[in-house]
Short mmCIF file of C-alpha atoms and ligand atoms in Angstrom, two decimals:
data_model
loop_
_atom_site.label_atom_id
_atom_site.label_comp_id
_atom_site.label_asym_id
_atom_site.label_seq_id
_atom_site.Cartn_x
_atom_site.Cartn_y
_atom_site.Cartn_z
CA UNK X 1 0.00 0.00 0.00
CA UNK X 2 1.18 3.26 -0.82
CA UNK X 3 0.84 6.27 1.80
CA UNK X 4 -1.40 7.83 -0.01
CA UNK X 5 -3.73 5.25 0.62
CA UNK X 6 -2.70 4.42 4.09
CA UNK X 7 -3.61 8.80 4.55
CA UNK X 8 -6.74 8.00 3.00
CA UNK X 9 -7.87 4.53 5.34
CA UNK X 10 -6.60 6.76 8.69
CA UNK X 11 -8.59 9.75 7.56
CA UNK X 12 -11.99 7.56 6.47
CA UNK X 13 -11.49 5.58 9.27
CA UNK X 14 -11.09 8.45 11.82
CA UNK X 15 -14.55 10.22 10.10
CA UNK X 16 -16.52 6.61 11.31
CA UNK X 17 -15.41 6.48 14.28
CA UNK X 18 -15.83 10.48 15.09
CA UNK X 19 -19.77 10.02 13.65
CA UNK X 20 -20.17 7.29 15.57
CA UNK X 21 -18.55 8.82 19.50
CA UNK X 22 -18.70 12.22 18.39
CA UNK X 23 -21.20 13.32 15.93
CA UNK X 24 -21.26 16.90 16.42
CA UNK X 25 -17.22 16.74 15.95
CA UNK X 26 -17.93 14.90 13.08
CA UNK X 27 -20.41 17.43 11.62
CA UNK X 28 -17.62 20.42 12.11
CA UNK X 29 -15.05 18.55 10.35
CA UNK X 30 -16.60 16.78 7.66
CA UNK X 31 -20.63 16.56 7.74
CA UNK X 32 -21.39 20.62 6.73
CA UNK X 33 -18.84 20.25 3.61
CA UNK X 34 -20.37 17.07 2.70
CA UNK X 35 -24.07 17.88 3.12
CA UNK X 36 -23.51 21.52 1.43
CA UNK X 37 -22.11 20.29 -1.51
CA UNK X 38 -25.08 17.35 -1.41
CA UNK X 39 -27.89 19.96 -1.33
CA UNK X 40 -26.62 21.89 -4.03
CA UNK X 41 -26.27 18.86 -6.25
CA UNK X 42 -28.98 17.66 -5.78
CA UNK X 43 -31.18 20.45 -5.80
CA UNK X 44 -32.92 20.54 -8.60
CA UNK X 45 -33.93 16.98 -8.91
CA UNK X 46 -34.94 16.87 -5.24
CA UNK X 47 -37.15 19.75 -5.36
CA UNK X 48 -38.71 18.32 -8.53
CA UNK X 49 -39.27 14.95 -6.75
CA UNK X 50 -40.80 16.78 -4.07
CA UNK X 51 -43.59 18.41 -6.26
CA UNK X 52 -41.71 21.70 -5.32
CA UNK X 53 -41.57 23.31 -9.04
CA UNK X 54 -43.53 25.00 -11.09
CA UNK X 55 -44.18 24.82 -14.56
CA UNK X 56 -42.79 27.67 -16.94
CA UNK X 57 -44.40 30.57 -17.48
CA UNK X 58 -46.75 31.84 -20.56
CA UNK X 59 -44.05 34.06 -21.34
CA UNK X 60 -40.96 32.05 -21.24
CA UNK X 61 -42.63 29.23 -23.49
CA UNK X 62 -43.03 31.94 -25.75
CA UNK X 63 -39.99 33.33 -26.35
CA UNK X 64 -38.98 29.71 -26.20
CA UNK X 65 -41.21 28.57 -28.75
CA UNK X 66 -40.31 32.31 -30.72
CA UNK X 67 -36.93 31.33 -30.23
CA UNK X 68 -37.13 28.06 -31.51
CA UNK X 69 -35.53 26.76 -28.66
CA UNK X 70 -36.58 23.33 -26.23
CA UNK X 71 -39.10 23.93 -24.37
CA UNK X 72 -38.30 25.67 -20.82
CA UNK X 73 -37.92 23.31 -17.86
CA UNK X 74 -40.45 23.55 -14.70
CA UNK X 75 -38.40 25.91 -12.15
CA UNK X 76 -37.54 25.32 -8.33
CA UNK X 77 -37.38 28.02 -5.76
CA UNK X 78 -34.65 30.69 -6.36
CA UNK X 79 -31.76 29.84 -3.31
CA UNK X 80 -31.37 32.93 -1.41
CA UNK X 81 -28.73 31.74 1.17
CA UNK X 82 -27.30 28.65 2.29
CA UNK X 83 -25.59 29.08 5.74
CA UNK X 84 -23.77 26.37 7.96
CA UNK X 85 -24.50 26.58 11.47
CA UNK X 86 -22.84 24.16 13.87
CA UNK X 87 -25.67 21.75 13.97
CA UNK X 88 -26.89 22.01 10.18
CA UNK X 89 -27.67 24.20 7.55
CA UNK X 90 -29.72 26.60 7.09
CA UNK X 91 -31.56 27.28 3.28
CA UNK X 92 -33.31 30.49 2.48
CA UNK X 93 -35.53 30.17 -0.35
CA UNK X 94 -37.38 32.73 -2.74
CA UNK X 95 -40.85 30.64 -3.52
CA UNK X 96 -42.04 30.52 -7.13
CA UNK X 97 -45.34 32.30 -8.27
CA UNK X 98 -48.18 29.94 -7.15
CA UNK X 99 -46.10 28.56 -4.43
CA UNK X 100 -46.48 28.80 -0.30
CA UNK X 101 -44.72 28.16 2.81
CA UNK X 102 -47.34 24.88 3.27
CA UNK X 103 -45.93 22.91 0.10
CA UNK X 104 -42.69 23.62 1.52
CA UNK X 105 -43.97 22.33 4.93
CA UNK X 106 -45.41 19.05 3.98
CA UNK X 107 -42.58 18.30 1.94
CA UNK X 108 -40.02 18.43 4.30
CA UNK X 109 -39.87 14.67 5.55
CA UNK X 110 -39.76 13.85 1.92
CA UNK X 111 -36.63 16.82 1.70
CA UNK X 112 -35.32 14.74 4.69
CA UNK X 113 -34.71 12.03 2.92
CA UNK X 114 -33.72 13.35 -0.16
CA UNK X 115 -30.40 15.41 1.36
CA UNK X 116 -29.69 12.90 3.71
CA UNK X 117 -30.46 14.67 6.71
CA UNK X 118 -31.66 13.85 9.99
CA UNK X 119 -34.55 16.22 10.54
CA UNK X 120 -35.76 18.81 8.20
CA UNK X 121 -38.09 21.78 9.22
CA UNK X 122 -39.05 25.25 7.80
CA UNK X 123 -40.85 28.20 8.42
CA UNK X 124 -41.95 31.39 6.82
CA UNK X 125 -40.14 34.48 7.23
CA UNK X 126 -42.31 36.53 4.98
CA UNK X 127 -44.26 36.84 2.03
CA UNK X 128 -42.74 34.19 -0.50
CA UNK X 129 -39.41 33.46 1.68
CA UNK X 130 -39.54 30.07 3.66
CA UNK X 131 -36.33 29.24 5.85
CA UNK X 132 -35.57 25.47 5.75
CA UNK X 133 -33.56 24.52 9.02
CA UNK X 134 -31.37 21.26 8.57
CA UNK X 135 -30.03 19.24 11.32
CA UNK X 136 -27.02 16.49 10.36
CA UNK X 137 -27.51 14.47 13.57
CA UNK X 138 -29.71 14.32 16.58
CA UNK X 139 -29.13 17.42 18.29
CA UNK X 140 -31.36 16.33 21.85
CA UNK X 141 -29.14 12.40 22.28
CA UNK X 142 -26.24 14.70 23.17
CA UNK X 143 -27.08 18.19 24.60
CA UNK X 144 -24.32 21.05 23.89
CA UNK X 145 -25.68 24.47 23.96
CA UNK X 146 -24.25 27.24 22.00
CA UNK X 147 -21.33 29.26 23.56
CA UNK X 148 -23.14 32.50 22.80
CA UNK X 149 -26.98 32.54 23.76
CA UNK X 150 -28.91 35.56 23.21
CA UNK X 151 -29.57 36.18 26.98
CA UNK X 152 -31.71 39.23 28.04
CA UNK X 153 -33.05 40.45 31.15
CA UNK X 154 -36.21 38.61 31.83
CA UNK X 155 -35.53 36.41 28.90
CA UNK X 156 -33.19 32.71 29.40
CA UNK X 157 -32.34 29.80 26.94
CA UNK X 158 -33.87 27.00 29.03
CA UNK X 159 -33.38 24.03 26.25
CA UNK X 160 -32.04 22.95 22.52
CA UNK X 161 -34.89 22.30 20.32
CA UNK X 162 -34.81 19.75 17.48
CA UNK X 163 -34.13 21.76 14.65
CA UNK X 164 -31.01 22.47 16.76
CA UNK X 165 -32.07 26.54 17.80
CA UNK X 166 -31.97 27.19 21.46
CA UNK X 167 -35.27 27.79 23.35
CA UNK X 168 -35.71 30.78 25.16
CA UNK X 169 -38.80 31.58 28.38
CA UNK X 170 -38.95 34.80 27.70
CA UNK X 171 -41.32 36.45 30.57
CA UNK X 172 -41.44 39.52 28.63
CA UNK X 173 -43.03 38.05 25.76
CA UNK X 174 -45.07 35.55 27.10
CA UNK X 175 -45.15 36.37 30.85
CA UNK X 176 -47.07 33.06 32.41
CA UNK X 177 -46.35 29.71 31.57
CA UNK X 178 -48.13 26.36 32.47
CA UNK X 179 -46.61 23.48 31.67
CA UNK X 180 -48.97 20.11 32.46
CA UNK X 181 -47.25 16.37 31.83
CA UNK X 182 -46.86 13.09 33.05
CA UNK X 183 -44.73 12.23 36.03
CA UNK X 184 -41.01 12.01 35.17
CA UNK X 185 -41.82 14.59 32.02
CA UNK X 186 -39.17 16.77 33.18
CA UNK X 187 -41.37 19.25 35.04
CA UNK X 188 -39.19 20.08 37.85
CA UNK X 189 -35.81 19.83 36.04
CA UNK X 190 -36.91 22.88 33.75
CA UNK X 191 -38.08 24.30 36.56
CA UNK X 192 -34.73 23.71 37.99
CA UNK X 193 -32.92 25.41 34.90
CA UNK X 194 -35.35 28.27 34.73
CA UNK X 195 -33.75 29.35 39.08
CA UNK X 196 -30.48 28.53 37.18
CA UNK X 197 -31.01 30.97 34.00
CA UNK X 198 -32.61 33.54 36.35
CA UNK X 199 -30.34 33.31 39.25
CA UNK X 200 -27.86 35.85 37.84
CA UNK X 201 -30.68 38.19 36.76
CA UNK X 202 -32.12 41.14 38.60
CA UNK X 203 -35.76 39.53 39.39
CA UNK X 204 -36.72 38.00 43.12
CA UNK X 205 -37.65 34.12 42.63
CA UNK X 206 -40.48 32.69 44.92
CA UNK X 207 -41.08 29.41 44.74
CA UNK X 208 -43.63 26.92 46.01
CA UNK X 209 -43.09 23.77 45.87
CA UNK X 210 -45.90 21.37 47.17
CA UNK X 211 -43.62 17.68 47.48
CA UNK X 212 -42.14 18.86 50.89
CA UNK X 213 -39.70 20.80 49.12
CA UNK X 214 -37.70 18.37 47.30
CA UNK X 215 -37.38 20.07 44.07
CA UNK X 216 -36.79 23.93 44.86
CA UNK X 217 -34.92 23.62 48.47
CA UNK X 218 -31.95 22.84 47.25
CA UNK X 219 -31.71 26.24 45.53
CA UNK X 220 -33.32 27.94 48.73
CA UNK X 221 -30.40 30.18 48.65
CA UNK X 222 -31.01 32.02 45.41
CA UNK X 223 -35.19 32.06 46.57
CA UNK X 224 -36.73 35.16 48.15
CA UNK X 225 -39.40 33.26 49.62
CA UNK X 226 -40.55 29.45 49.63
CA UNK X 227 -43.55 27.41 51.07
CA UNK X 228 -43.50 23.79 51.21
CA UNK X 229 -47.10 23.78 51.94
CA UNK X 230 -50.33 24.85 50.79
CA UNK X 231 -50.54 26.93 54.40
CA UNK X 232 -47.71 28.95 53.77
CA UNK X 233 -48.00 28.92 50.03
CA UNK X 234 -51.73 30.63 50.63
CA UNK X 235 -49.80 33.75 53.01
CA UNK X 236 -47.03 34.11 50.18
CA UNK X 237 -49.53 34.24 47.83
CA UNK X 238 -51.70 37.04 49.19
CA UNK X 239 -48.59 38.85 50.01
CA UNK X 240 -48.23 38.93 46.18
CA UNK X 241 -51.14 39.88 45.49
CA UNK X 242 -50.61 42.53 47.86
CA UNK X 243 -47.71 43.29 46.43
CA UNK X 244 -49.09 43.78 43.08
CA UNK X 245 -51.82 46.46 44.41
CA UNK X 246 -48.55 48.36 45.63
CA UNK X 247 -47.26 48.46 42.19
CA UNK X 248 -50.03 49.52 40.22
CA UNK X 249 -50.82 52.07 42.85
CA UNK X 250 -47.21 53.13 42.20
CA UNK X 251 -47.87 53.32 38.33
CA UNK X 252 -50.73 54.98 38.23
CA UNK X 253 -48.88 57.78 40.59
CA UNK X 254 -46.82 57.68 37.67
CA UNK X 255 -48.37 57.81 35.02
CA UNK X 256 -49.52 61.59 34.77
CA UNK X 257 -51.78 61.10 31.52
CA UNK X 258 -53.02 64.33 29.94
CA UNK X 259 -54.78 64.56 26.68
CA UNK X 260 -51.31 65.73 24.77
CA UNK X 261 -49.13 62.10 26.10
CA UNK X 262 -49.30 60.10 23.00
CA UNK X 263 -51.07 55.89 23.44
CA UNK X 264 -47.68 54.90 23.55
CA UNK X 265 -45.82 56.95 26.04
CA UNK X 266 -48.43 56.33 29.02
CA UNK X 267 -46.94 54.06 31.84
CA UNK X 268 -49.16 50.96 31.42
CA UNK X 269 -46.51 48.58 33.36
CA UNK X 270 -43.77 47.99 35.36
CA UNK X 271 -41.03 48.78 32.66
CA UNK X 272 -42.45 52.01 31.38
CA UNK X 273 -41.49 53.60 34.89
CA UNK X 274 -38.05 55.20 35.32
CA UNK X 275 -35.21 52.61 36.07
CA UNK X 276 -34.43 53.90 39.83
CA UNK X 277 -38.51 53.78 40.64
CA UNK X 278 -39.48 50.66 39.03
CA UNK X 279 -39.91 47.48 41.79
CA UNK X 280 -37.87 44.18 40.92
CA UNK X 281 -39.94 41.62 38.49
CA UNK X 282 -40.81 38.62 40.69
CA UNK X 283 -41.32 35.22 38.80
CA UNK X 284 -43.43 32.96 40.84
CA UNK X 285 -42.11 29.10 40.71
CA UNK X 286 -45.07 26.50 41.38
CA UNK X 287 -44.39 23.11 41.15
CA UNK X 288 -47.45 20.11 42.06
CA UNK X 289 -49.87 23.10 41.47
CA UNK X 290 -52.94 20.05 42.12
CA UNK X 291 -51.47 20.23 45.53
CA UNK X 292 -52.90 23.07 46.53
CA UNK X 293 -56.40 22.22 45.50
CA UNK X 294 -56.71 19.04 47.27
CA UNK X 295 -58.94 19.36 50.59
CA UNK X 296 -60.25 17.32 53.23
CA UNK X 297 -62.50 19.00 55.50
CA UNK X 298 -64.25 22.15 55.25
CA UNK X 299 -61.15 24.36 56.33
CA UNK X 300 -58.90 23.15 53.67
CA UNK X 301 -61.93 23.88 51.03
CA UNK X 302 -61.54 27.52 52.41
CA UNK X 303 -57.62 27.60 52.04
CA UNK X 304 -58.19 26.22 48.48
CA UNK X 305 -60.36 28.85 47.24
CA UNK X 306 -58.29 31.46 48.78
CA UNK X 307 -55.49 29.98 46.83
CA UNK X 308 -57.05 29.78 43.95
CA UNK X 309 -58.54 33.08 44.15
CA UNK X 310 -54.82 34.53 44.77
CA UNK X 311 -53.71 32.93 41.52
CA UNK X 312 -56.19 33.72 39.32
CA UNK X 313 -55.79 37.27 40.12
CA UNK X 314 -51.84 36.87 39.81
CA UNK X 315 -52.36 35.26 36.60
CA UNK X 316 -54.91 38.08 35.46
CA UNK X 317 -53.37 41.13 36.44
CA UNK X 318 -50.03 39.88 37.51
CA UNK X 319 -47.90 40.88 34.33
CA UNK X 320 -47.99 44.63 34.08
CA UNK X 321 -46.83 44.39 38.12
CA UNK X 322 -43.85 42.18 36.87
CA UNK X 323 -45.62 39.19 38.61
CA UNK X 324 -44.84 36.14 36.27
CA UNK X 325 -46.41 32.62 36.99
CA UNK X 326 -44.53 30.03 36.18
CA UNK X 327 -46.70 26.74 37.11
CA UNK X 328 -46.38 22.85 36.78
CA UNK X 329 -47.90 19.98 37.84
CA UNK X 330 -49.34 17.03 35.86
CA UNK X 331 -52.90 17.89 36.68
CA UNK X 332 -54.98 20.92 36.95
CA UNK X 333 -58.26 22.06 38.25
CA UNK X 334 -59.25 25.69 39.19
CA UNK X 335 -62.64 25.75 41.00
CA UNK X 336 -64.04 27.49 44.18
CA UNK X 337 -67.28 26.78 45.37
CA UNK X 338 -68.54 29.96 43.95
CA UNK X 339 -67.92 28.63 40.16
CA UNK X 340 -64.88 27.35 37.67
CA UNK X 341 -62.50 30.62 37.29
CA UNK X 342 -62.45 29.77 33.75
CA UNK X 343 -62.59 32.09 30.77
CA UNK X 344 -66.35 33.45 30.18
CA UNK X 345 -68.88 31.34 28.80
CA UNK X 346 -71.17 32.47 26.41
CA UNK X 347 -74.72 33.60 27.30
CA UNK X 348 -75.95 31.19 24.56
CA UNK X 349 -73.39 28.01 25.37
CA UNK X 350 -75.04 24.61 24.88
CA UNK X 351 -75.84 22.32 27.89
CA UNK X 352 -73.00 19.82 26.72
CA UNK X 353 -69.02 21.05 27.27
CA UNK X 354 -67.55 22.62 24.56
CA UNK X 355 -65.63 20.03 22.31
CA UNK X 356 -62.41 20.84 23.20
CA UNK X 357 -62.77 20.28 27.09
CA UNK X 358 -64.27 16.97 26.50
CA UNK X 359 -60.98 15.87 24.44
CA UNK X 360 -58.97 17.50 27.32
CA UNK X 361 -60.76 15.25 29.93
CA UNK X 362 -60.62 12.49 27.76
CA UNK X 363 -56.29 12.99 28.43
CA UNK X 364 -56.77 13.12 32.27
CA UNK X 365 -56.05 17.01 32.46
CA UNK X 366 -58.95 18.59 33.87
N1 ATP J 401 -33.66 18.04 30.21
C1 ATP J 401 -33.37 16.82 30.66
N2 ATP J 401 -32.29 16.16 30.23
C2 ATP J 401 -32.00 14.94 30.67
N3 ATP J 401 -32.73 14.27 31.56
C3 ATP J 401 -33.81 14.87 32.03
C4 ATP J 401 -34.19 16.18 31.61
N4 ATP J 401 -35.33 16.51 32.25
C5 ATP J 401 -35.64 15.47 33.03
N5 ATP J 401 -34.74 14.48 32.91
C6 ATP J 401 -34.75 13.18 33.61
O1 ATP J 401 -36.08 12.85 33.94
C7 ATP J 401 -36.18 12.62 35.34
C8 ATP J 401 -37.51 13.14 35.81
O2 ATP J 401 -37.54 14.53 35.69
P1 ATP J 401 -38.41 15.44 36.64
O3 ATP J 401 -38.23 15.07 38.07
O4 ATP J 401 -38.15 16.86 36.26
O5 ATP J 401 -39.87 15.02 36.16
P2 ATP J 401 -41.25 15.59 36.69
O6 ATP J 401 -42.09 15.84 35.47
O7 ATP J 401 -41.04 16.74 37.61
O8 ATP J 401 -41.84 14.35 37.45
P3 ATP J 401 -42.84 14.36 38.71
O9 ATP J 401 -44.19 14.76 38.17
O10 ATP J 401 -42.82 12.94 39.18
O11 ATP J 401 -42.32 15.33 39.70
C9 ATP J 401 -35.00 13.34 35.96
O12 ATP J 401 -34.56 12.70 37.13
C10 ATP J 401 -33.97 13.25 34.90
O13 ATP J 401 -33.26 12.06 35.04
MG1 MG J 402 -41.57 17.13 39.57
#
């Protein structure tokens, strides 16, 4: 054997067992090359195979047949930008006349396939230009986040999603979460990320946590305030709701609306007020929310409505105060004896439950 060839074993050789142990090493050093210069082989064909042309134009058979040239061929979507990111690649494409971000959609197992990637997904980015996000391997067997994260105040990457883009909880976008799921889902260990993300951030955490503190204790240190138990979770929570009162009494003493402030400019929530007068967000941790609904005797029925009551007014008004719920358990049921704090029914609703409850009690959640 000549060394050539020897070069050529070590190096082939080194790629299988680096895709094998290590395939986002193996992705870095050889995958992106390969799977760029597969995609724009194959481009054309694939996208053809995938029902994603379009036939020519009136015009350009015309001048074709003026022309007296063949006849034109059907066309694929114009490549704006192919980008390799450390997972994947990333195509931009410019959609034909006729075409939309749906064909793309339900074509993309088919472009899995095709490029020989592991999971293919796309979105629209506007009018006409979809964004097709490749991955070369699974992304979620072996988690690495990205060394730069777009962190923000109120806003922390909490996972890797599939497509291989980090996801963010982002309280100032969507300010209450509830996340609902089996045992062992992986309730508490997000939870457990989420003090982790927030921990450096200027926010006060209060947690409740209803299994005897297992989960959140550890991470007392970082808390403002923690109950282990719906007794002391019902004071904290009045003393939030308290606390939110304060702030809006603060912001409307703030707000000094005359007829000649423009919509935009009035103080409507915590982070319209100056920095040194605005009060510190709070995100509220809850953990076996179901907890604090169970009762036994008449008392406890009391201390569950109150508790109820207290959320449902966090959860209502909470977010221009800064309050942000963040809530999980694996089942869910808001009711007081004086009625479900649920959103309105209509004056004309049928006798039966709306459709979609039914299929939501069918899956245990109620
Ligand atoms: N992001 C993750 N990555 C890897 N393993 C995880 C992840 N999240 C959860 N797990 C695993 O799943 C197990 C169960 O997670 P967790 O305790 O968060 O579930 P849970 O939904 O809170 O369950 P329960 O309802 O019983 O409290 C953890 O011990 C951990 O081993
Ligand atoms: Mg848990």
């Amino acid at each position: 054997m000549t060394w050539p060839t020897v070069l050529l074993l070590v190096i082939v050789a080194a790629a299988g067992l680096l895709r094998w142990r290590r395939p986002a090493w193996y992705w870095l050093a050889f995958g992106v090359t390969l799977a760029a210069v597969r995609v724009l082989v194959r481009y054309a064909s694939v996208m053809e195979a995938c029902g994603l042309t379009v036939p020519p134009s009136r015009w350009r058979l015309m001048l074709a047949r003026i022309a007296n040239r063949p006849v034109p061929e059907s066309r694929a979507p114009r490549i704006l930008r192919l980008r390799p990111t450390h997972t994947g690649l990333v195509l931009r494409l410019k959609l034909r006349p006729g075409q939309d971000a749906f064909d793309v959609a339900t074509a993309s197992d088919r472009l899995r396939h095709s490029f020989g990637m592991y999971g293919v997904t796309s979105r629209e980015l506007r009018s006409g230009v979809v964004e097709i996000r490749m991955t070369g391997y699974d992304v979620l067997k072996r988690v690495q986040m990205p060394a730069k994260t777009g962190t923000r105040p109120m806003r922390i990457p909490v996972a890797l999603r599939e497509d291989g883009s980090v996801h963010y909880r982002d309280y100032r976008a969507v300010p209450h979460g509830l996340t609902l799921g089996a045992t062992e889902s992986g309730k508490s260990v997000y939870q457990r990320n989420l003090v982790a993300g927030l921990a450096p951030q200027h926010v006060a955490l209060i947690g409740i946590d209803c299994k005897q503190g297992v989960e959140l204790f550890p991470l007392a240190r970082r808390f403002s305030a923690l109950a282990d138990n719906p007794d002391t979770a019902l004071e904290l929570l009045e003393a939030l709701v308290s606390h939110m009162q304060d702030v809006y009494q603060l912001i409307r003493a703030e707000q000094r609306v005359s007829v000649a402030v423009p919509d935009a400019e009035i103080a409507a929530d915590i982070w319209d007020l100056p920095e040194d007068l605005r009060p510190v967000p709070v995100v509220v941790l809850v953990d076996e929310v179901a907890e604090l609904a169970l009762f036994a005797n008449k008392e406890e029925e009391k201390r569950r409505d109150r508790i109820i009551t207290a959320l449902v007014r966090l959860a209502q008004l909470g977010r221009a105060a800064g309050v942000y719920l963040e809530i999980c358990g694996a089942a869910l049921r808001l009711r007081t004896r004086q009625g479900h704090h649920d959103a309105p029914r209509p004056a004309h609703r049928p006798n039966r439950a709306p459709r979609q409850r039914r299929d939501v009690r069918q899956h245990g959640l109620r």
